[in-house]
PDB file of C-alpha atoms in Angstrom:
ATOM      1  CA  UNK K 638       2.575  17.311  -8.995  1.00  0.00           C
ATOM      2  CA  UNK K 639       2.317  18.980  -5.706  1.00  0.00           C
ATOM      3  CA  UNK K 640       4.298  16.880  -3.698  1.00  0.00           C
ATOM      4  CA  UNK K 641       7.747  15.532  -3.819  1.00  0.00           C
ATOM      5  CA  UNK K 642       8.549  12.527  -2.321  1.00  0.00           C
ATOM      6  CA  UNK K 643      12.255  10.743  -1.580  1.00  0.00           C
ATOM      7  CA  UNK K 644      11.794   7.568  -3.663  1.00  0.00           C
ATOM      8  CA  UNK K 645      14.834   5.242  -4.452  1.00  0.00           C
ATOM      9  CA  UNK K 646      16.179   3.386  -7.191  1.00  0.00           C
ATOM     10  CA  UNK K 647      15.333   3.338 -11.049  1.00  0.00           C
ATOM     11  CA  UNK K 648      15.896   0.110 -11.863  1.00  0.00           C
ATOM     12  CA  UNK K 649      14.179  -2.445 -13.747  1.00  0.00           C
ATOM     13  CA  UNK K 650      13.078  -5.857 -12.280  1.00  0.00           C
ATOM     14  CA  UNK K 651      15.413  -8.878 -13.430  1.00  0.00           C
ATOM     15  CA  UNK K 652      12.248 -10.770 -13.858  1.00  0.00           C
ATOM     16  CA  UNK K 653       9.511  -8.431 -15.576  1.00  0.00           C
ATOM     17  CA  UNK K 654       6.804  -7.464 -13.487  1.00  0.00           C
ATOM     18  CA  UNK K 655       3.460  -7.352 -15.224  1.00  0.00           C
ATOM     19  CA  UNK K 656       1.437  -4.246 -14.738  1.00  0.00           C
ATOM     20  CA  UNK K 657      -2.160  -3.963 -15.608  1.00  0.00           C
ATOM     21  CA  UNK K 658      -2.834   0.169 -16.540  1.00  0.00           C
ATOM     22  CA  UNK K 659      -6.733   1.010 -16.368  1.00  0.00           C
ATOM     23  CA  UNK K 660      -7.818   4.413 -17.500  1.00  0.00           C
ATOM     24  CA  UNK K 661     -10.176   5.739 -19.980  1.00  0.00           C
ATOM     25  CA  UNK K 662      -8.300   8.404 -21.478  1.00  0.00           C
ATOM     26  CA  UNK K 663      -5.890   7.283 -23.996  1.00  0.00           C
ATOM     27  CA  UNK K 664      -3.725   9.600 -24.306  1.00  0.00           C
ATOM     28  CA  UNK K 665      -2.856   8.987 -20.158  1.00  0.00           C
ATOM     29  CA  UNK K 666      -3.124   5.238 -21.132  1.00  0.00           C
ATOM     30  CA  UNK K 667      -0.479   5.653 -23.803  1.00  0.00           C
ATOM     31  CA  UNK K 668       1.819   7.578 -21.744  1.00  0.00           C
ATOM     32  CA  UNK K 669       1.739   5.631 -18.484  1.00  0.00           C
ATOM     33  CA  UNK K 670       2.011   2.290 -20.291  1.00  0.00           C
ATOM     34  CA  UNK K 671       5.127   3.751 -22.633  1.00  0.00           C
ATOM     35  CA  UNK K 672       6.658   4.572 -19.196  1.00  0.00           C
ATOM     36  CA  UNK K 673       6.805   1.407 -17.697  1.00  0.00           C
ATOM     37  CA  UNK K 674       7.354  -0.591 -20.846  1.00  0.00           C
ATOM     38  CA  UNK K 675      10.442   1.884 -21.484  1.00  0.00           C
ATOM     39  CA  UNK K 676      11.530   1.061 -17.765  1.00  0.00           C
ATOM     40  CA  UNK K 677      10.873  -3.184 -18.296  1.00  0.00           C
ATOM     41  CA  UNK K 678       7.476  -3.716 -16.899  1.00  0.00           C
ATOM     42  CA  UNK K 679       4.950  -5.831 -19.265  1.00  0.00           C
ATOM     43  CA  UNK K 680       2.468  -3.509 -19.768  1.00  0.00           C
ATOM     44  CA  UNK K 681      -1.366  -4.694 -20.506  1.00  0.00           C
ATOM     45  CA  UNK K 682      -4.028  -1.739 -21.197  1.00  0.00           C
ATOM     46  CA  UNK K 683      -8.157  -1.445 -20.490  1.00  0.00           C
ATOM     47  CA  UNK K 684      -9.847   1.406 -20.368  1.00  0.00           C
ATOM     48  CA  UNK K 685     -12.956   0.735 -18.491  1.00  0.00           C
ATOM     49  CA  UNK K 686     -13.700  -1.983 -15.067  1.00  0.00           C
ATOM     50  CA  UNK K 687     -15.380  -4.876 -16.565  1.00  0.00           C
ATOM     51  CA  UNK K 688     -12.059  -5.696 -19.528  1.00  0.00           C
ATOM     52  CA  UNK K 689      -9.821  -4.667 -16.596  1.00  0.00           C
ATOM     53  CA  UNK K 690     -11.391  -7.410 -14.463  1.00  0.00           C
ATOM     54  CA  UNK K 691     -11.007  -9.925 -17.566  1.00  0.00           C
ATOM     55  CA  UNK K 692      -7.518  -8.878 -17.945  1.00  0.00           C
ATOM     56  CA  UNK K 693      -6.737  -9.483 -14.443  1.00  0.00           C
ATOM     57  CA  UNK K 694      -8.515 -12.829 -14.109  1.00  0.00           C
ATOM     58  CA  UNK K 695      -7.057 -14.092 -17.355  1.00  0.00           C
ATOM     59  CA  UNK K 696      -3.880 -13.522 -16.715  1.00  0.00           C
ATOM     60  CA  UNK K 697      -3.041 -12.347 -12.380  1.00  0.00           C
ATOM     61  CA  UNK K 698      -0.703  -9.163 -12.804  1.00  0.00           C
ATOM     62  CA  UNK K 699       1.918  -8.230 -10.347  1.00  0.00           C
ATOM     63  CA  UNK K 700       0.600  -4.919  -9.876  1.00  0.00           C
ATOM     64  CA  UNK K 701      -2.304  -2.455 -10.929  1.00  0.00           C
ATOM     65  CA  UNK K 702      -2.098   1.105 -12.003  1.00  0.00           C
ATOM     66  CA  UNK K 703      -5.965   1.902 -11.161  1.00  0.00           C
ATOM     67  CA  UNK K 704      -7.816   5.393 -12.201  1.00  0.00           C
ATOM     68  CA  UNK K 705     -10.311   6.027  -9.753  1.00  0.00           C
ATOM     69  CA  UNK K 706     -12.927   7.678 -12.516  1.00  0.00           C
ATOM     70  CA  UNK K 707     -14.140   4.868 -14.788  1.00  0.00           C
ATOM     71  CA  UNK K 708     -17.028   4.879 -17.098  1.00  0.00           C
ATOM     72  CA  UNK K 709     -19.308   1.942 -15.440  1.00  0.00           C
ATOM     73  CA  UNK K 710     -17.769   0.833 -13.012  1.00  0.00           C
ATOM     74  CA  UNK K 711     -15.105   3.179 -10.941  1.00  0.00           C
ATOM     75  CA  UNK K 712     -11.602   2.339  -9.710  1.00  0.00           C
ATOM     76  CA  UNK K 713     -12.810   1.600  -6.043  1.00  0.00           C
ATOM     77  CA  UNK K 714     -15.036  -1.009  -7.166  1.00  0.00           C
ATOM     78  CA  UNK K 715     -12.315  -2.649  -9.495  1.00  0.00           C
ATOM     79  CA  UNK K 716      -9.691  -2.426  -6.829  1.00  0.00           C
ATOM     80  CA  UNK K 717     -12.452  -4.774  -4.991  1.00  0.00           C
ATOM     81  CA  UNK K 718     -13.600  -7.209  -7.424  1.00  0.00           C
ATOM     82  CA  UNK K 719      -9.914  -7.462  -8.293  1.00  0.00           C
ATOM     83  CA  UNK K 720      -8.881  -8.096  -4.914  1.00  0.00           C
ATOM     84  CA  UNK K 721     -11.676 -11.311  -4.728  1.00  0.00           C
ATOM     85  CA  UNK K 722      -8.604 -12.817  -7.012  1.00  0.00           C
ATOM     86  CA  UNK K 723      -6.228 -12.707  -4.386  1.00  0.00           C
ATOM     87  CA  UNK K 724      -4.171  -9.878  -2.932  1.00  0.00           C
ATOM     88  CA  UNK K 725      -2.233  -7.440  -5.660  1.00  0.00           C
ATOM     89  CA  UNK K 726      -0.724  -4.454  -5.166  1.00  0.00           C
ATOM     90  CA  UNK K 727      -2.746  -1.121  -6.750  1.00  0.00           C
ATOM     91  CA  UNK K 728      -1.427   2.016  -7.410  1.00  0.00           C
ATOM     92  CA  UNK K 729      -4.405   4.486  -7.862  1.00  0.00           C
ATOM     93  CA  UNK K 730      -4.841   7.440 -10.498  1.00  0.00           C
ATOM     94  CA  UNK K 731      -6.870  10.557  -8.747  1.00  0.00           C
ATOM     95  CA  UNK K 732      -7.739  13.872  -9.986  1.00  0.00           C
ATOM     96  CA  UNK K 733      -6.413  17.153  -7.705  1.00  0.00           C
ATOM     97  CA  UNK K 734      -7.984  18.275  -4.990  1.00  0.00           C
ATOM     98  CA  UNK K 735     -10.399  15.450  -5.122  1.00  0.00           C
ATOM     99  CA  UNK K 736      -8.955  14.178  -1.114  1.00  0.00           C
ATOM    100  CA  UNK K 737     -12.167  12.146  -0.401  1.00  0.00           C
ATOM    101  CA  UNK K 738     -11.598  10.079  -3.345  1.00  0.00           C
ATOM    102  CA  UNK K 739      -7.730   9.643  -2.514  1.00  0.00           C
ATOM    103  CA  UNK K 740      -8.886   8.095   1.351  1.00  0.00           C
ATOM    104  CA  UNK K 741     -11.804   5.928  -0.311  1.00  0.00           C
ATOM    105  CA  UNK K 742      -9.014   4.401  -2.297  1.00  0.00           C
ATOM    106  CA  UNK K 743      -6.677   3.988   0.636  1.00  0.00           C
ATOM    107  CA  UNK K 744     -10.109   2.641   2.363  1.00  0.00           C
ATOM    108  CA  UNK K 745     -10.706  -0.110  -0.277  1.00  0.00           C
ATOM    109  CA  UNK K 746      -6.731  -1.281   0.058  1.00  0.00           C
ATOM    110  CA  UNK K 747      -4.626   0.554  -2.884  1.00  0.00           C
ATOM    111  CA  UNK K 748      -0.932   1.174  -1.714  1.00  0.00           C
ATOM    112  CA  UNK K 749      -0.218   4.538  -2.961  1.00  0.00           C
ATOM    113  CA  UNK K 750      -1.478   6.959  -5.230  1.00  0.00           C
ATOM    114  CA  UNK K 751      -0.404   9.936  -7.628  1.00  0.00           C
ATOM    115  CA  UNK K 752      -2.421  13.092  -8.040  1.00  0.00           C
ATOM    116  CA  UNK K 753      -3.435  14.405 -11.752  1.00  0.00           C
ATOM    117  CA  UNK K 754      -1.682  15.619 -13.548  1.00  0.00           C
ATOM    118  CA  UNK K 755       1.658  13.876 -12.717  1.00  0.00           C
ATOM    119  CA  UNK K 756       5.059  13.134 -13.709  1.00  0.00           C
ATOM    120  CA  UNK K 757       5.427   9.365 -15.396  1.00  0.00           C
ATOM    121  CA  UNK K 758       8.858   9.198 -14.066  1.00  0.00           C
ATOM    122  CA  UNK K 759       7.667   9.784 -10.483  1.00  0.00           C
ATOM    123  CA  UNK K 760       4.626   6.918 -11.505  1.00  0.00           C
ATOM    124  CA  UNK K 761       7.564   5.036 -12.614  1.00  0.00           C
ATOM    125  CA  UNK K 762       9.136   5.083  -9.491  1.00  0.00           C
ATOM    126  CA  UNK K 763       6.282   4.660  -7.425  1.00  0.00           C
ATOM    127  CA  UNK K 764       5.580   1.542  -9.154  1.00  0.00           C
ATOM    128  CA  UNK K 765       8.889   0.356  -8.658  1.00  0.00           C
ATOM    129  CA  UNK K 766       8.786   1.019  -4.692  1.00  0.00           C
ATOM    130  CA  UNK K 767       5.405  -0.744  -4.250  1.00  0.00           C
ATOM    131  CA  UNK K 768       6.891  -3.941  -6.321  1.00  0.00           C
ATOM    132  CA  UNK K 769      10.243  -3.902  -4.179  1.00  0.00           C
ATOM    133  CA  UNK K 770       8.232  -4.123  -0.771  1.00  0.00           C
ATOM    134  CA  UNK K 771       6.160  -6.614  -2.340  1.00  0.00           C
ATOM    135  CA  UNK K 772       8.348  -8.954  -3.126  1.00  0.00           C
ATOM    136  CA  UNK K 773       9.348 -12.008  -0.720  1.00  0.00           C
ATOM    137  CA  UNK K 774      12.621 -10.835   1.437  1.00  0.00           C
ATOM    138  CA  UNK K 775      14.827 -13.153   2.554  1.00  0.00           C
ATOM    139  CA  UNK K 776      16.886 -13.386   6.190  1.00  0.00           C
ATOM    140  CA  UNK K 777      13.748 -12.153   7.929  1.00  0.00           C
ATOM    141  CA  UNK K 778      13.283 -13.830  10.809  1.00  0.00           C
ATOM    142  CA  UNK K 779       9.409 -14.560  11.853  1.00  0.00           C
ATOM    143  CA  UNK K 780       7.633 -11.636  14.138  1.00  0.00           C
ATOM    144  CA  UNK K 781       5.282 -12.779  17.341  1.00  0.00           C
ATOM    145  CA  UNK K 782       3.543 -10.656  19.714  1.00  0.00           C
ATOM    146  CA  UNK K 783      -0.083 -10.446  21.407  1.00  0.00           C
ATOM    147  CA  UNK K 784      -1.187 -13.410  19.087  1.00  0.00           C
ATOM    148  CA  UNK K 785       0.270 -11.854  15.946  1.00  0.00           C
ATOM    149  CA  UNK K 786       2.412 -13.903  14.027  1.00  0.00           C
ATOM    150  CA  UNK K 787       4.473 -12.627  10.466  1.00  0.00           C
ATOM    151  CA  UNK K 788       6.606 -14.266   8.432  1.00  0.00           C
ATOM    152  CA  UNK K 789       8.242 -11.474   6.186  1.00  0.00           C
ATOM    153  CA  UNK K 790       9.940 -13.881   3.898  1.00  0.00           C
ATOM    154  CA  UNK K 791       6.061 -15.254   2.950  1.00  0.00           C
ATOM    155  CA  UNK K 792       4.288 -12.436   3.317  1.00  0.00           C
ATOM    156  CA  UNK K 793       1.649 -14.202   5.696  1.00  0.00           C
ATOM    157  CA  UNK K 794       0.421 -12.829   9.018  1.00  0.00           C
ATOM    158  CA  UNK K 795      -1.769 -14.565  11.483  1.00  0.00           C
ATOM    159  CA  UNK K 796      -3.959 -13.817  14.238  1.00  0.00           C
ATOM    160  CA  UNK K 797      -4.426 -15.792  17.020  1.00  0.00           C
ATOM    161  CA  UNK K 798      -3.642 -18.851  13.660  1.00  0.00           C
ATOM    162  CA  UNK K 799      -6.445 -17.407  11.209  1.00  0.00           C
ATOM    163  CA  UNK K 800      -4.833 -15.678   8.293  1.00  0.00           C
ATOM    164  CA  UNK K 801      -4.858 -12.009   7.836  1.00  0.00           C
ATOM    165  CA  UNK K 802      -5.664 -10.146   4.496  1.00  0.00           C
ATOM    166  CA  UNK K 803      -3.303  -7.591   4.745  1.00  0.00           C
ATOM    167  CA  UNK K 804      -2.325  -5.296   1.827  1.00  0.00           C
ATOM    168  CA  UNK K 805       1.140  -4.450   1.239  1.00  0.00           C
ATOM    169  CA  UNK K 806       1.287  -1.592   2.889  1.00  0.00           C
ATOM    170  CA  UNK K 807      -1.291  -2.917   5.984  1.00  0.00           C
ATOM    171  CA  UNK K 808       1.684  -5.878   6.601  1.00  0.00           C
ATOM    172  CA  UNK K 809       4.628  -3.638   6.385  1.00  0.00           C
ATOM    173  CA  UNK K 810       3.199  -1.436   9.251  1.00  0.00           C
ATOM    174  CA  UNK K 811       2.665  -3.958  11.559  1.00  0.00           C
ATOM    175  CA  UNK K 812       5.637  -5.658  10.992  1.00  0.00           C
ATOM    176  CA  UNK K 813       7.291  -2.412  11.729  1.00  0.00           C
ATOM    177  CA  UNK K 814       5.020  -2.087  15.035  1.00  0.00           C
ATOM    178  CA  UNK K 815       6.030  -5.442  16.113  1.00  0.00           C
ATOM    179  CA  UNK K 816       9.998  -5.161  15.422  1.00  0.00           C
ATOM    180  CA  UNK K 817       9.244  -1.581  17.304  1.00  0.00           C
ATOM    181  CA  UNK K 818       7.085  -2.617  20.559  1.00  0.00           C
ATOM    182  CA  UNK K 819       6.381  -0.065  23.143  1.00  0.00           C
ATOM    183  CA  UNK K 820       8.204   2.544  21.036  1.00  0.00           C
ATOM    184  CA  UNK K 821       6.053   5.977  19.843  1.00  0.00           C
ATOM    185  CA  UNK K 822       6.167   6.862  16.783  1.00  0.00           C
ATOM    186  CA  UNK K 823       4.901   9.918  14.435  1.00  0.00           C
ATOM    187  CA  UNK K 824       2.958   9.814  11.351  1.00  0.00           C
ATOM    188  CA  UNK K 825       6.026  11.221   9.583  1.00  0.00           C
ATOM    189  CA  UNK K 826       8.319   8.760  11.313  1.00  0.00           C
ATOM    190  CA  UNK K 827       6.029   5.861  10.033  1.00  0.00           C
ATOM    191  CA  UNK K 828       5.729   7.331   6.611  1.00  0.00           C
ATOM    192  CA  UNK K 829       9.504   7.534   6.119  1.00  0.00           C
ATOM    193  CA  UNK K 830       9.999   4.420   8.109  1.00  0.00           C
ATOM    194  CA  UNK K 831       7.257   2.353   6.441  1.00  0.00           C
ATOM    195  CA  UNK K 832       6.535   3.577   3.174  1.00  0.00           C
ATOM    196  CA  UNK K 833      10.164   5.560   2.320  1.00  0.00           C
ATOM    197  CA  UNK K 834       8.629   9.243   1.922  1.00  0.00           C
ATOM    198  CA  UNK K 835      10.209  11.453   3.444  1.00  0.00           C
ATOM    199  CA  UNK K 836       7.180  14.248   2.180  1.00  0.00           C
ATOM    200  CA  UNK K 837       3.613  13.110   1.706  1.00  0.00           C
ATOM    201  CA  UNK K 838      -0.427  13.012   2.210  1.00  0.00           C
ATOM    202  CA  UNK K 839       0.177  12.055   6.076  1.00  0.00           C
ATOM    203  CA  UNK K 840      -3.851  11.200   5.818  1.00  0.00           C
ATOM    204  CA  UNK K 841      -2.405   7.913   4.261  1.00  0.00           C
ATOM    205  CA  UNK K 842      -1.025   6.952   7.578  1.00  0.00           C
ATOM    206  CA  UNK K 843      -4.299   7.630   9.256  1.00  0.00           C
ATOM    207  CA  UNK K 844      -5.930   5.465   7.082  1.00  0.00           C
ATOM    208  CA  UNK K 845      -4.074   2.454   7.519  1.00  0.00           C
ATOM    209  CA  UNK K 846      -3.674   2.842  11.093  1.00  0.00           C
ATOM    210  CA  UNK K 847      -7.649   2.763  11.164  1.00  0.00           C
ATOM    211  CA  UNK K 848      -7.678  -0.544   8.650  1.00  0.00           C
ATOM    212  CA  UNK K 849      -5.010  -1.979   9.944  1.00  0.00           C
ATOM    213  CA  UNK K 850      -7.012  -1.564  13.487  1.00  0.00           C
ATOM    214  CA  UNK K 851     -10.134  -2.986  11.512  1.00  0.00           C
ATOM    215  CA  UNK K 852      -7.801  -6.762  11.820  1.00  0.00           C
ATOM    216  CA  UNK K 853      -5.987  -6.901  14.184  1.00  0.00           C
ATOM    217  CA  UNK K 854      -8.278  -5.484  17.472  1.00  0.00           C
ATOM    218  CA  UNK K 855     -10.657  -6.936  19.444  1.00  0.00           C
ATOM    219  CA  UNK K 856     -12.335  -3.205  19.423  1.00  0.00           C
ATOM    220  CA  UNK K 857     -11.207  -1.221  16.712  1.00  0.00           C
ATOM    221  CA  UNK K 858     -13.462   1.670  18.617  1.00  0.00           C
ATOM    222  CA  UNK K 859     -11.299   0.877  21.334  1.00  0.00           C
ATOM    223  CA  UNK K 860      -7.787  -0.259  20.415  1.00  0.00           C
ATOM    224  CA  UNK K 861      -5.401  -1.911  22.940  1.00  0.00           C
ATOM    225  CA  UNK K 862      -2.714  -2.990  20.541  1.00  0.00           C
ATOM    226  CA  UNK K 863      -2.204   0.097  18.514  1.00  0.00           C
ATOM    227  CA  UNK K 864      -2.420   2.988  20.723  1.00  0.00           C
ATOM    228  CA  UNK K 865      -3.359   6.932  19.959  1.00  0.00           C
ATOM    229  CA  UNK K 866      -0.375   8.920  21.701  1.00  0.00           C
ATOM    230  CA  UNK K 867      -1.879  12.120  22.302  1.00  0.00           C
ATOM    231  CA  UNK K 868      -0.127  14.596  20.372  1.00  0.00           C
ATOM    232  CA  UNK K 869       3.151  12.454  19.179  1.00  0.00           C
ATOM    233  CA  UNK K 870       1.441   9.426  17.086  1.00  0.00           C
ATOM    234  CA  UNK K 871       1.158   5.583  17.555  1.00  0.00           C
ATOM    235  CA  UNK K 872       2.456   3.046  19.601  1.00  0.00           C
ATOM    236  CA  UNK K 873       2.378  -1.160  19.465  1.00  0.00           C
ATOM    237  CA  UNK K 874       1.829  -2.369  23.216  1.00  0.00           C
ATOM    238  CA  UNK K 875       1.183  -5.886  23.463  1.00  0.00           C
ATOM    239  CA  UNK K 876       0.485  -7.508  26.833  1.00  0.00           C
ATOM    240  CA  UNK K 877       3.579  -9.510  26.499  1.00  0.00           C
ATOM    241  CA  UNK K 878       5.848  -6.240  25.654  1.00  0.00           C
ATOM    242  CA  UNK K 879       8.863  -8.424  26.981  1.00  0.00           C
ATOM    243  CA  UNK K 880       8.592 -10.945  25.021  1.00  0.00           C
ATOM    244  CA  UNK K 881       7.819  -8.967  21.658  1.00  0.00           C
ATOM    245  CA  UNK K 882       9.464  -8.807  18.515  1.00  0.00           C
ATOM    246  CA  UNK K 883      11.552 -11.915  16.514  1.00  0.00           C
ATOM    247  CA  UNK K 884      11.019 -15.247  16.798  1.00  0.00           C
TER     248      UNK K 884
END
């Protein structure tokens, strides 16, 4: 792969994940899912949208492992339909080069992706991170601020009491922005901050800045909560700055 990110820990879960792998090509297929079987993940296979779907519906895995070229139906459309289920964390499989595709995915909700051709290990591991900050953390104390309300231990975020349908990745940014109020912050800080890269695609920041926007403002077009810091990045500035942060 071209890039290199810092990713920790090679470890498998104490209670097995199970990881749904859809792609067409068996040969990837095989590899990926001899990967994560070898690293304690319970690996189910499909190799086209409308058996991944089944797969998924019979049985709700912990986390998908999505190609974004499908014959039928693609990955962005499956990452949808699978998301109608309830909210699951989606790695997504793109070719090189093919940028556009990698921000539609990031558009439709997946939490990361890896670039063809790429190392299993490093799919391994990316797996592994995106499970970790999915799971419920406890000793988190709940987050207010501007109407926002997070409980990290749940997972649950509310606005102004109507739930939010925040991916992973959407609900660990805030969170950040709300432990962080009135504080500037880089793409690169919030990509080593937030997702633990120290190198990456800093387009995926961008992204979920502009859907996590999409929720939480009034006027996206015009945000007042998550504020464009001309040349340094992104700051969270409630009204009731003071006040911010834990519960």
């Amino acid at each position: 792969m071209q890039q290199s990110h810092e990713l920790t820990g090679h470890a498998a879960p104490t209670d097995p994940a199970r990881v749904l792998v859809v792609d067409d090509d068996p040969t990837v297929a095989e590899v990926v899912a001899g990967y994560l079987d070898r690293a304690g993940f319970l690996v189910e296979r499909a190799a086209d949208g409308p058996t991944a779907l089944a797969r998924a519906t019979a049985r709700h895995p912990d986390l998908v492992v999505l190609d974004l070229m499908l014959p039928g139906m693609d990955g962005l459309e499956v990452c949808r339909r699978i998301r109608e289920n309830g909210p699951v964390p989606v790695v997504m499989l793109t070719a090189r080069g093919d940028e556009d595709d990698r921000i539609l995915g990031l558009e439709v909700g997946a939490d990361d992706y890896v670039t063809k051709p790429f190392s299993p290990r490093e799919l391994v591991l990316r797996v592994e991170s995106v499970l970790r900050r999915a799971r419920p953390r406890t000793g988190l104390r709940p987050l207010r601020a501007a109407g926002l309300a997070l409980d990290p231990a749940a997972r649950r975020a509310t606005r102004d009491g109507a739930e939010l349908a925040l991916t992973l990745r959407e609900f660990d940014l805030l969170a950040f922005f709300l432990r962080h109020p009135g504080r500037a912050f880089s793409r690169e800080d919030l990509m080593r901050e937030v997702w633990g890269w120290e190198f990456g695609d800093l387009s995926t920041v961008t992204v979920h800045i502009r859907r996590l926007r999409g929720k939480v403002e009034d006027d996206p077009a015009r945000p007042r909560l998550i504020r464009t810091v001309w040349g340094v990045g992104y700051r969270f500035e409630p009204d009731d700055t003071p006040g911010a942060g834990e519960a």
